[in-house]
Amino acid sequence: MNTDINKLRELIRYHERKYYIDDQPDITDAAFDALMRQLEELEKASPEEDIPSDSPTQRVGGGVALGSRIPHRSPMLSLDNTFGKDELLDFGKRVQRILEDAPVEYVAELKIDGLGVSLLYENGILVRGLTRGDGEFGEDVSGNLRTIRAIPLRLTSTEDNPVPPVLEVRGEVFIPKHLLDDINVQREAEGETPFANPRNAAAGSVRTQDSNVTAKRPLDIFIYSLNYVEGLEVTTHTEALEKLKGFGFKCNPYTELHNSLEDVFIFYNQWVEKREEIPYEVDGIVVKVNDISQQRELGSTAKSPRWATSYKFPAHQTITTIEKIEVQVGRTGVLTPVAILEPVKLAGATITHATLHNEQEILNKDIRIGDTIVLERAGDVIPKINDVLKEKRKGDEVAFQFPDLCPTCGTPVQRSDAEVAVRCVNAGCSAQLKRRIAHYASRNALEIEGLGPATVNQLVDNNLVQDVADLYTLKAEEVGKLERMGPGLTHNLLHQIERSKQASAARLLVGLSIFHVGETVAEVLIDHFLSIDALSQANTEAIEAIPGIGPQIAESVATFFEQNRPLIEKLKAAGLKCFTEEVAKAPQVLEDTFFSGKTFVVTGSLTDMTRTEASTQIKARGGKVTSSVTGKTDYLIAGEGAGSKYDKAVELGVEILTAEAFFEHLGEN
Ligand code: IVH
């Protein structure tokens, strides 16, 4: 009996490998499903403790999938970037100099734009999977990674290629780009915000709380390095990749060995031409010295190895036209013009909108309805209009008339000399309310999963909520009547709303949509006042006295609390935990770090970390975090989609750190 069941497991593993790793199935899907069912039946009849964790049925586990922060065996470094052929050749010269002109072979690989992970195998069994995290510590996502069929739960061991007792590999988890649209259609149907690009989709799917969600996503992986091994000698990177393939790992097939960087450059150019044909998002190439003893000789800096570099592809660009211009009302009443585009594919996502920022931007660039434009996306989350092709104008393009009335509630808009923004000042405007609630539920605020824009719109349109506190008195009967809200989604939404009561005071403060109060300012305010209650009693002077808080912010916060006492009372009555629990005292601050005594501004998305987490980490290392870039700022940490703060930093000559460089510095302490 036992041998039968084990043979069946072996057979299924073989077919999994043929299907998910080699892409050469030799049985039909139906036949494969039948084998799986047979195994499930046999396992049902056997005691639970007899089912091994590496059985093909054990991919989706129950319980919480996300776990603790775990130190990496060796830091997960990032790669230096080379821009242009000259810099690639400079990389080669550095390598040659250190290696005293010994012959060097280079491996050229595709740089997959996904989520870096580390997988640990003991005696051939997958025991742990971590995200990159800050490079030093990763997040335990074992439960989620187990659901990815291209990740073997048990390695193939043969006489010629026996699996070593301990093995740690690293690779990139990704989602095929043509499947992003399908996922987004479904997300939108469930009221969730669509993923901006395949990388975010991969990262979001691996870092979710529920491994059932991960299991449903078409995640895949390419293993790109053997990071640690006991009981196995390899002398080159290509040899390591061959061994890994033998163990059943999926490695990228377009990997080439070259004797010169001139040839690597040809590889690069070929893929610049062909990148759109690759079914997954590739943002450049990676060049690695092949010989492992040479790699050791070259060593690493704190940030990146000296034996490897990346060479990024140019930003994705495409041409499309502006079909119309709409004006959206934001959560603080700001009216933002948005270009509605003829839909185009760009870097794996279908793009239908591009922000035009404000009225002035439209005038400065002379953007008209009907214009042909160049749309660009440089790894950024938000695509931008790079150029207006005026030579393509036919004469029927229409200049845009910025409205004088709010497009939602019809209240006359307010223009002021102090700012370019045009505002709707009607606090009861339903567009603002919808945005405020969606923001309240967003990832950096109260993080209420399942409360995306589609659901929010329905809640407001059906008069079920008039402010964010009304979320806490929603009843299942009411929610269940909304479109697409079956009993499952209703239950889940109410559960998530209930869960949000545990949020910190800083998150609640972010969620309240106070002008000028983002994550950083919220942290600073709560660090000082320790509770929303104390902050809500403070006057402008008291708030302005806090270092890093300017008069505009102070005024805005004090006015908000003056005008919204009933809302705060309602939230308190709803039982939000942060009203009753003291904020923990600040943790001990490390001394003599890269961050000590320096002032930082964090902007854009850091992918692996929220901005709140980033500022906590900076403060724990003795740094100061402020919200706007000034002459006093030492560094701007610029994540994806960094905008005006980035421009300001360039203008003021403030040093800019990429998210990766920031993570490296965090890793130093
Ligand atoms: S090697 C020490 N090879 O790119 C360098 N990385 O900044 C180890 N990536 O986070 C990385 N494709 O997750 C390597 N073929 C490839 C890669 C690759 C994608 C990611 C990796 C890392 C980032 C480098």
XYZ file of C-alpha atoms and ligand atoms in Angstrom:
693
model
C 0.000 0.000 0.000
C 2.665 2.459 1.084
C 4.861 1.714 -1.875
C 1.873 2.141 -4.209
C 1.059 5.533 -2.827
C 4.703 6.583 -2.996
C 4.956 5.387 -6.578
C 1.897 7.413 -7.427
C 3.484 10.470 -5.815
C 6.645 9.889 -7.847
C 4.604 9.584 -11.019
C 2.755 12.825 -10.305
C 6.035 14.605 -9.539
C 7.403 13.377 -12.840
C 4.393 14.768 -14.718
C 4.466 18.027 -12.738
C 8.050 18.438 -13.826
C 7.221 17.666 -17.462
C 4.359 20.163 -17.404
C 5.524 23.025 -15.196
C 9.292 22.925 -15.555
C 10.083 21.427 -18.969
C 6.950 22.712 -20.675
C 6.631 19.322 -22.404
C 3.686 17.461 -20.889
C 3.392 13.872 -22.042
C -0.110 13.225 -20.710
C -3.307 15.261 -21.028
C -4.499 17.621 -18.305
C -7.440 15.296 -17.675
C -5.157 12.294 -17.171
C -3.021 14.350 -14.786
C -6.090 15.458 -12.827
C -7.191 11.844 -12.580
C -3.833 10.879 -11.034
C -4.137 13.717 -8.531
C -7.659 12.618 -7.595
C -6.476 9.073 -7.133
C -3.756 10.246 -4.768
C -6.205 12.430 -2.862
C -8.502 9.427 -2.403
C -5.673 7.239 -1.156
C -4.505 9.945 1.227
C -8.007 10.449 2.565
C -7.982 6.829 3.639
C -4.602 7.058 5.368
C -3.850 8.716 8.710
C -2.968 12.407 8.390
C 0.472 11.993 9.940
C 1.379 9.604 7.120
C 0.963 12.316 4.480
C 4.405 13.797 3.852
C 4.766 17.570 3.454
C 6.267 17.069 0.003
C 3.294 15.114 -1.325
C 1.962 16.789 -4.504
C -1.372 17.283 -2.716
C 0.235 19.424 -0.028
C 0.633 22.635 -1.985
C -2.202 24.650 -0.485
C -2.085 24.608 3.272
C -4.510 26.208 5.657
C -3.830 28.960 8.115
C -1.837 32.121 7.818
C 0.606 31.993 4.973
C 2.719 34.995 5.890
C 5.224 34.526 8.613
C 8.060 36.075 10.448
C 11.121 37.993 9.381
C 14.011 35.580 9.023
C 17.678 36.445 8.414
C 19.084 35.410 5.044
C 22.067 33.069 5.195
C 23.959 35.657 3.183
C 22.495 39.050 2.248
C 20.317 39.124 -0.855
C 22.302 41.814 -2.623
C 21.105 43.840 -5.547
C 22.878 44.473 -8.813
C 24.742 47.535 -9.966
C 23.272 49.125 -13.049
C 25.194 49.849 -16.205
C 23.848 52.405 -18.642
C 25.078 52.100 -22.188
C 27.813 50.090 -23.828
C 30.649 52.209 -22.425
C 29.609 51.484 -18.865
C 29.312 47.791 -19.656
C 32.881 47.847 -20.960
C 33.954 49.786 -17.836
C 32.486 46.978 -15.741
C 34.692 44.573 -17.746
C 37.784 46.731 -17.214
C 37.231 46.710 -13.442
C 36.841 42.951 -13.494
C 40.011 42.552 -15.593
C 41.987 44.846 -13.321
C 41.097 42.915 -10.162
C 41.699 39.578 -11.876
C 45.006 40.839 -13.274
C 43.946 40.254 -16.857
C 43.190 36.550 -16.480
C 40.754 35.304 -19.176
C 37.132 35.803 -18.112
C 33.954 34.156 -19.328
C 30.655 35.983 -18.895
C 27.185 34.532 -18.537
C 24.454 36.695 -20.059
C 20.948 36.184 -18.659
C 17.594 37.886 -18.895
C 16.692 40.074 -15.941
C 13.208 38.968 -15.004
C 11.055 41.699 -13.508
C 9.326 39.902 -10.687
C 9.941 39.208 -7.030
C 13.256 37.816 -5.805
C 12.938 34.844 -3.445
C 15.183 32.387 -1.649
C 14.303 28.691 -1.337
C 15.909 26.372 1.199
C 15.970 22.593 0.708
C 17.078 20.108 3.318
C 17.644 16.560 2.141
C 15.872 17.501 -1.069
C 12.690 18.752 0.634
C 11.554 22.380 0.439
C 11.682 23.638 4.006
C 11.500 27.398 3.635
C 10.874 30.230 1.206
C 11.698 33.865 1.921
C 11.185 37.136 0.088
C 14.156 39.423 -0.361
C 12.799 41.853 2.262
C 15.455 44.410 3.169
C 18.226 42.134 1.881
C 19.274 41.065 5.380
C 15.936 39.734 6.577
C 13.278 38.202 4.396
C 9.645 37.501 5.050
C 8.699 33.848 5.468
C 6.329 33.129 2.587
C 6.822 29.349 2.557
C 3.091 28.596 2.570
C 2.489 30.798 -0.448
C 5.521 29.662 -2.439
C 4.552 26.021 -1.985
C 1.490 26.688 -4.157
C 3.680 27.533 -7.171
C 3.831 24.402 -9.295
C 7.173 25.304 -10.845
C 8.739 25.180 -7.376
C 9.558 21.551 -6.576
C 8.467 20.435 -3.109
C 10.961 17.582 -3.444
C 14.051 17.565 -5.651
C 14.998 14.855 -8.111
C 18.027 12.915 -6.969
C 19.933 10.629 -9.308
C 23.149 8.676 -9.012
C 24.956 11.115 -11.329
C 23.409 14.169 -9.744
C 22.624 13.362 -6.084
C 20.813 16.063 -4.152
C 23.081 17.582 -1.459
C 21.863 17.674 2.169
C 21.483 21.477 2.254
C 20.816 23.712 -0.714
C 19.674 27.318 -0.988
C 18.695 28.698 -4.372
C 17.476 32.122 -5.395
C 15.178 33.021 -8.201
C 12.552 35.371 -9.522
C 8.823 34.703 -9.153
C 6.779 36.224 -11.964
C 3.406 36.240 -13.675
C 3.226 35.820 -17.471
C 2.377 39.260 -18.796
C -0.540 38.206 -20.999
C -2.344 36.901 -17.899
C -2.260 40.228 -16.071
C -5.367 41.531 -17.811
C -7.363 38.428 -16.798
C -6.331 38.821 -13.179
C -7.233 42.493 -13.252
C -10.656 41.877 -14.774
C -11.354 39.540 -11.900
C -9.935 41.905 -9.313
C -12.114 44.700 -10.592
C -15.146 42.426 -10.521
C -14.374 41.764 -6.862
C -14.061 45.469 -6.157
C -10.245 45.397 -5.855
C -7.807 47.835 -7.436
C -6.123 46.304 -10.489
C -2.383 45.585 -10.397
C -0.384 48.211 -12.290
C 2.070 45.735 -13.825
C 3.027 42.047 -13.796
C 5.670 42.597 -11.127
C 3.193 44.099 -8.673
C 0.845 41.234 -9.439
C 3.573 38.718 -8.615
C 4.637 40.553 -5.456
C 1.042 41.030 -4.300
C 0.265 37.372 -4.889
C 3.276 36.105 -2.950
C 2.860 38.542 -0.082
C -0.817 37.902 0.607
C -2.157 36.508 3.873
C -4.092 33.742 2.190
C -2.289 30.981 0.305
C -5.561 30.061 -1.433
C -5.270 33.393 -3.231
C -1.658 32.668 -4.202
C -2.676 29.239 -5.449
C -5.139 30.772 -7.898
C -2.577 33.095 -9.463
C -0.585 31.851 -12.473
C 2.773 32.285 -10.739
C 5.944 30.884 -12.190
C 9.646 31.039 -11.297
C 13.111 31.035 -12.816
C 15.946 30.046 -10.517
C 19.010 32.203 -11.221
C 21.536 31.172 -8.612
C 22.800 28.463 -6.334
C 23.483 30.541 -3.287
C 24.576 27.984 -0.746
C 25.267 24.295 -0.805
C 26.772 21.666 1.461
C 28.436 18.580 0.032
C 28.665 19.668 -3.594
C 31.509 21.370 -5.464
C 30.790 23.511 -8.473
C 33.370 25.590 -10.265
C 31.245 27.724 -12.581
C 27.836 29.402 -12.593
C 26.806 27.527 -15.749
C 27.735 24.243 -14.102
C 25.621 25.213 -11.075
C 22.655 25.992 -13.351
C 23.019 22.588 -15.043
C 23.023 20.846 -11.664
C 19.974 22.825 -10.578
C 18.103 21.867 -13.734
C 18.990 18.256 -12.968
C 17.439 18.590 -9.495
C 14.210 19.735 -11.162
C 14.478 23.512 -10.954
C 13.278 25.737 -13.739
C 16.050 27.958 -15.095
C 15.690 30.490 -17.882
C 16.515 28.921 -21.258
C 17.909 32.111 -22.825
C 21.143 32.009 -20.885
C 24.365 32.301 -22.890
C 28.059 31.937 -22.158
C 30.368 34.450 -23.864
C 34.086 35.172 -23.979
C 33.761 38.896 -24.361
C 31.504 41.766 -23.393
C 31.271 42.660 -27.091
C 29.326 39.418 -27.541
C 27.265 40.161 -24.431
C 26.397 43.478 -26.050
C 25.083 41.627 -29.110
C 22.967 39.447 -26.758
C 21.629 42.661 -25.192
C 20.732 44.184 -28.552
C 18.990 41.035 -29.718
C 16.772 41.084 -26.655
C 16.044 44.810 -26.873
C 14.545 43.936 -30.265
C 12.740 40.812 -29.103
C 11.664 41.734 -25.574
C 8.008 42.116 -26.512
C 7.974 38.500 -27.745
C 8.937 37.116 -24.338
C 5.805 36.058 -22.439
C 7.039 37.568 -19.164
C 8.309 41.021 -18.272
C 12.069 41.411 -18.712
C 13.639 44.747 -17.764
C 17.186 44.156 -18.953
C 19.981 41.625 -18.887
C 22.257 40.410 -16.099
C 25.941 39.772 -16.805
C 27.824 37.474 -14.440
C 31.427 36.290 -14.271
C 31.128 32.543 -14.811
C 34.046 31.202 -12.770
C 33.146 30.899 -9.091
C 36.700 31.276 -7.808
C 36.931 34.472 -9.857
C 33.610 35.575 -8.340
C 35.111 35.041 -4.883
C 38.214 37.005 -5.794
C 36.092 39.897 -7.034
C 33.868 39.852 -3.933
C 31.070 42.295 -3.189
C 30.514 45.803 -1.945
C 27.882 46.339 0.773
C 25.328 46.754 -1.984
C 26.180 44.450 -4.829
C 28.613 41.871 -6.142
C 31.559 43.118 -8.213
C 31.244 40.031 -10.418
C 27.839 40.907 -11.840
C 25.980 43.846 -13.248
C 22.642 44.555 -14.835
C 22.130 46.399 -18.078
C 18.584 47.733 -18.271
C 16.497 48.013 -21.395
C 15.244 51.464 -22.380
C 11.863 52.561 -20.967
C 8.836 51.082 -22.682
C 7.225 53.567 -25.021
C 4.206 53.425 -27.214
C 1.999 55.749 -29.203
C -1.707 56.243 -28.672
C -4.349 58.965 -28.839
C -6.327 60.930 -26.272
C -10.008 60.126 -26.706
C -11.248 62.503 -24.081
C -10.230 64.292 -20.942
C -12.139 63.710 -17.730
C -11.843 65.456 -14.431
C -11.659 63.329 -11.300
C -12.386 64.643 -7.844
C -9.870 63.456 -5.268
C -10.423 62.717 -1.593
C -9.362 66.205 -0.557
C -11.446 67.812 -3.300
C -8.604 68.442 -5.766
C -9.777 68.220 -9.372
C -7.343 66.180 -11.478
C -7.619 66.008 -15.251
C -7.164 62.496 -16.618
C -6.597 61.596 -20.258
C -8.780 58.713 -21.425
C -6.659 56.926 -23.994
C -7.305 54.609 -26.837
C -6.283 51.436 -24.915
C -2.714 50.270 -25.580
C -0.462 47.541 -24.226
C 2.553 48.862 -22.398
C 4.960 46.716 -20.382
C 2.443 43.965 -19.864
C -0.574 46.039 -18.858
C -3.365 47.560 -20.911
C -3.263 51.296 -20.349
C -6.487 53.283 -20.668
C -5.760 56.364 -18.536
C -2.900 58.765 -17.902
C -2.929 61.562 -15.373
C -2.491 65.066 -16.714
C -1.660 66.292 -13.182
C -3.372 69.707 -13.253
C -4.779 72.460 -15.429
C -1.381 74.117 -15.812
C 0.232 70.952 -17.145
C -2.355 70.771 -19.948
C -1.734 74.387 -20.849
C 2.062 74.114 -20.670
C 2.213 71.055 -22.902
C -0.694 72.252 -25.049
C -2.401 68.861 -24.745
C -5.630 68.601 -26.753
C -8.386 66.013 -27.083
C -7.611 63.905 -30.169
C -3.842 64.382 -29.866
C -1.414 61.587 -30.644
C 0.952 61.137 -27.741
C 4.005 59.144 -26.685
C 3.247 57.186 -23.549
C 6.199 56.040 -21.480
C 6.664 53.719 -18.588
C 10.106 53.406 -17.035
C 9.491 50.602 -14.570
C 7.211 53.192 -13.032
C 3.864 52.327 -11.633
C 2.146 55.229 -13.372
C 2.666 55.674 -17.117
C 3.238 59.238 -18.207
C 2.726 61.278 -21.333
C 6.195 61.923 -22.606
C 5.471 63.903 -25.707
C 2.649 65.328 -27.789
C 3.170 64.613 -31.491
C 1.972 67.952 -32.788
C 3.004 67.069 -36.338
C 0.239 64.423 -36.301
C -2.498 66.987 -35.718
C -5.231 67.093 -38.319
C -6.851 70.271 -37.131
C -9.865 68.737 -35.390
C -8.175 68.407 -32.008
C -10.006 70.252 -29.271
C -8.429 72.309 -26.502
C -9.693 71.301 -23.072
C -11.830 73.670 -21.080
C -11.197 73.139 -17.377
C -14.575 73.122 -15.596
C -15.763 75.907 -13.275
C -18.137 73.544 -11.464
C -17.340 70.270 -9.696
C -18.199 67.551 -12.239
C -19.855 65.470 -9.496
C -21.773 67.840 -7.238
C -21.887 71.008 -9.341
C -20.455 73.270 -6.648
C -18.359 76.141 -8.079
C -14.679 75.200 -7.910
C -12.146 77.200 -5.927
C -8.963 78.466 -7.523
C -6.240 80.027 -5.407
C -3.005 81.813 -6.202
C -1.165 79.763 -3.590
C -1.399 76.476 -5.490
C -2.039 75.132 -8.975
C -4.721 72.781 -7.653
C -8.369 73.588 -8.337
C -10.698 72.288 -5.646
C -14.269 71.302 -4.956
C -14.881 72.672 -1.456
C -18.183 70.913 -0.820
C -17.428 68.534 2.077
C -20.558 66.546 1.201
C -19.481 65.881 -2.415
C -20.090 62.179 -3.097
C -17.007 61.854 -5.329
C -14.836 63.037 -2.448
C -16.576 60.698 -0.042
C -15.979 57.725 -2.353
C -12.313 58.584 -2.640
C -11.978 59.103 1.092
C -13.481 55.736 1.869
C -11.367 53.973 -0.763
C -8.302 55.666 0.700
C -9.348 54.690 4.236
C -9.389 51.073 3.067
C -6.103 51.241 1.145
C -2.920 49.371 1.938
C -1.123 52.203 3.711
C -4.142 53.171 5.769
C -6.581 50.693 7.345
C -5.895 47.966 4.779
C -9.414 46.602 4.346
C -9.135 43.923 1.678
C -12.176 43.554 -0.536
C -13.163 47.208 -0.165
C -12.011 48.439 -3.540
C -13.436 51.316 -5.584
C -16.319 49.318 -7.125
C -17.667 48.277 -3.720
C -17.126 51.732 -2.226
C -19.065 53.349 -5.074
C -22.002 51.070 -4.429
C -21.933 51.682 -0.676
C -22.059 55.438 -1.222
C -24.567 55.363 -4.083
C -26.913 53.261 -1.956
C -26.523 55.651 0.976
C -25.141 52.901 3.199
C -22.218 55.043 4.326
C -21.959 58.787 4.807
C -18.519 58.734 6.391
C -15.791 56.190 7.137
C -17.181 55.407 10.594
C -20.389 54.092 8.996
C -18.355 51.127 7.695
C -18.394 49.749 11.233
C -22.171 49.581 11.458
C -22.761 47.928 8.075
C -25.029 44.903 8.236
C -24.682 41.702 6.241
C -28.246 42.097 4.865
C -27.393 45.524 3.446
C -24.041 44.553 1.959
C -25.422 41.300 0.588
C -27.894 43.240 -1.551
C -25.141 45.020 -3.487
C -24.225 43.827 -6.959
C -21.768 40.922 -7.076
C -21.740 40.609 -3.278
C -22.558 36.986 -2.563
C -22.582 35.658 1.012
C -18.869 34.743 0.818
C -17.673 38.181 -0.248
C -20.032 39.868 2.212
C -18.756 37.801 5.098
C -15.178 38.442 4.074
C -15.689 42.184 3.738
C -17.335 42.508 7.146
C -14.577 40.398 8.648
C -11.918 42.639 7.111
C -13.708 45.760 8.356
C -13.813 44.278 11.847
C -10.134 43.405 11.606
C -9.264 46.994 10.677
C -10.234 48.051 14.195
C -6.827 46.765 15.278
C -4.968 49.343 13.162
C -2.419 51.700 14.697
C -3.136 55.358 15.418
C -0.752 56.398 12.612
C -2.611 54.286 10.074
C -5.936 55.719 11.194
C -4.505 59.203 10.873
C -3.385 58.442 7.315
C -6.842 57.041 6.606
C -8.645 60.223 7.601
C -7.612 62.059 4.393
C -6.367 65.210 6.097
C -4.702 67.654 3.669
C -0.902 67.250 3.727
C -1.004 64.223 6.055
C 0.574 61.155 4.485
C 2.367 58.278 6.162
C 5.423 60.250 7.214
C 3.594 63.183 8.742
C 1.191 60.793 10.486
C 4.121 58.949 12.067
C 5.720 62.192 13.224
C 2.456 63.411 14.749
C 1.715 60.175 16.574
C 5.330 59.833 17.718
C 4.850 63.183 19.390
C 1.259 63.100 20.685
C 1.038 59.310 21.189
C -2.715 59.221 20.527
C -5.357 60.577 18.171
C -7.185 61.928 21.213
C -4.235 64.042 22.332
C -3.571 65.212 18.785
C -7.205 66.154 18.275
C -7.041 68.465 21.311
C -3.874 70.236 20.144
C -3.977 73.703 18.632
C -2.051 74.888 15.563
C 0.845 76.288 17.629
C 1.369 73.050 19.541
C 1.406 71.057 16.321
C 3.685 73.485 14.543
C 6.181 73.256 17.393
C 7.052 69.690 16.342
C 10.276 69.556 14.304
C 9.534 68.762 10.672
C 5.938 70.000 10.808
C 5.371 73.243 8.932
C 2.600 75.831 9.413
C 0.512 74.528 6.507
C 0.357 71.002 7.930
C -0.304 72.261 11.463
C -3.155 74.444 10.292
C -4.663 71.672 8.213
C -4.530 69.117 11.069
C -5.971 71.476 13.677
C -8.764 72.584 11.337
C -9.601 69.008 10.455
C -10.093 67.984 14.079
C -12.073 71.133 14.841
C -14.454 70.383 11.995
C -14.690 66.628 12.459
C -15.255 66.008 16.172
C -18.434 63.974 15.562
C -16.558 61.688 13.133
C -13.791 61.038 15.669
C -16.393 60.309 18.374
C -18.136 57.896 16.027
C -14.882 56.050 15.298
C -14.174 55.857 19.012
C -17.638 54.463 19.662
C -17.089 51.885 16.918
C -14.325 50.413 19.096
C -11.127 51.171 17.203
C -8.318 49.826 19.306
C -5.985 52.779 18.901
C -8.313 54.946 20.983
C -7.900 52.734 24.016
C -4.333 51.425 23.750
C -1.221 53.483 24.391
C 1.299 53.721 21.597
C 4.369 51.698 22.486
C 7.332 53.733 23.615
C 9.866 54.411 20.919
C 12.328 51.510 20.554
C 15.991 51.903 21.350
C 17.824 53.829 18.677
C 20.985 52.388 17.133
C 24.019 54.644 17.119
C 26.664 55.312 14.468
C 24.697 54.098 11.516
C 24.562 55.423 7.980
C 21.298 57.103 9.011
C 22.459 58.712 12.274
C 21.735 62.431 12.396
C 20.695 62.635 8.743
C 17.369 63.807 7.395
C 15.468 61.672 4.894
C 12.412 62.027 2.727
C 10.795 58.858 1.386
C 8.749 58.955 -1.802
C 7.304 56.527 -4.336
C 6.657 52.865 -3.804
C 9.447 50.775 -2.279
C 7.805 47.479 -3.370
C 9.001 45.383 -0.444
C 8.200 47.838 2.327
C 5.589 50.482 3.049
C 6.779 54.038 3.602
C 5.656 53.806 7.229
C 7.860 50.776 7.766
C 10.714 52.556 6.011
C 10.502 55.562 8.299
C 10.295 53.334 11.380
C 13.491 51.611 10.244
C 15.233 54.941 9.584
C 14.231 56.314 12.960
C 15.365 53.129 14.698
C 18.797 53.829 13.202
C 18.945 57.414 14.405
C 17.762 59.139 11.235
C 15.059 61.761 10.889
C 12.227 61.530 8.395
C 10.417 64.578 7.078
C 7.715 64.956 4.493
C 9.065 67.547 2.096
C 12.357 68.002 0.295
C 14.177 71.148 1.430
C 17.754 72.376 1.658
C 17.985 70.482 4.968
C 17.217 67.103 3.407
C 20.286 64.856 3.230
C 18.788 62.072 1.129
C 15.671 61.407 -0.888
C 14.758 57.724 -0.972
C 12.974 57.382 -4.283
C 10.878 54.313 -5.007
C 8.879 53.514 -8.107
C 6.695 56.282 -9.382
C 8.537 59.054 -7.535
C 7.256 62.369 -8.851
C 7.535 65.979 -7.739
C 9.710 65.228 -4.696
C 12.200 63.619 -7.019
C 12.249 66.681 -9.260
C 12.681 68.911 -6.234
C 15.607 66.818 -4.965
C 17.320 67.053 -8.357
C 16.736 70.791 -8.381
C 18.218 71.242 -4.897
C 21.050 68.803 -5.489
C 19.820 66.489 -2.713
C 21.381 63.058 -2.975
C 18.962 60.395 -4.208
C 18.948 56.805 -2.999
C 17.157 54.092 -4.937
C 14.995 51.702 -2.929
C 17.659 49.064 -3.405
C 20.463 51.283 -2.128
C 18.256 52.116 0.854
C 17.709 48.435 1.628
C 21.457 47.888 1.426
C 22.061 50.591 4.023
C 19.377 49.100 6.258
C 21.212 45.811 5.937
C 24.423 47.350 7.273
C 22.945 47.629 10.791
S 21.431 37.644 -9.922
C 23.745 39.316 -6.238
N 20.035 37.087 -12.057
O 17.167 41.425 -10.054
C 22.959 39.389 -7.442
N 19.066 38.547 -10.458
O 18.919 43.819 -8.412
C 21.955 38.338 -7.489
N 16.814 39.318 -11.011
O 16.650 41.307 -6.735
C 20.996 38.557 -8.518
N 16.634 38.239 -12.916
O 15.686 39.337 -7.852
C 20.069 37.766 -10.913
N 18.928 36.487 -13.998
C 18.949 37.148 -12.845
C 17.871 37.948 -12.412
C 17.972 38.645 -11.198
C 16.035 39.054 -12.060
C 16.457 40.238 -9.893
C 16.832 39.737 -8.533
C 17.434 40.908 -7.804
C 17.440 41.994 -8.814
C 18.828 42.581 -8.909
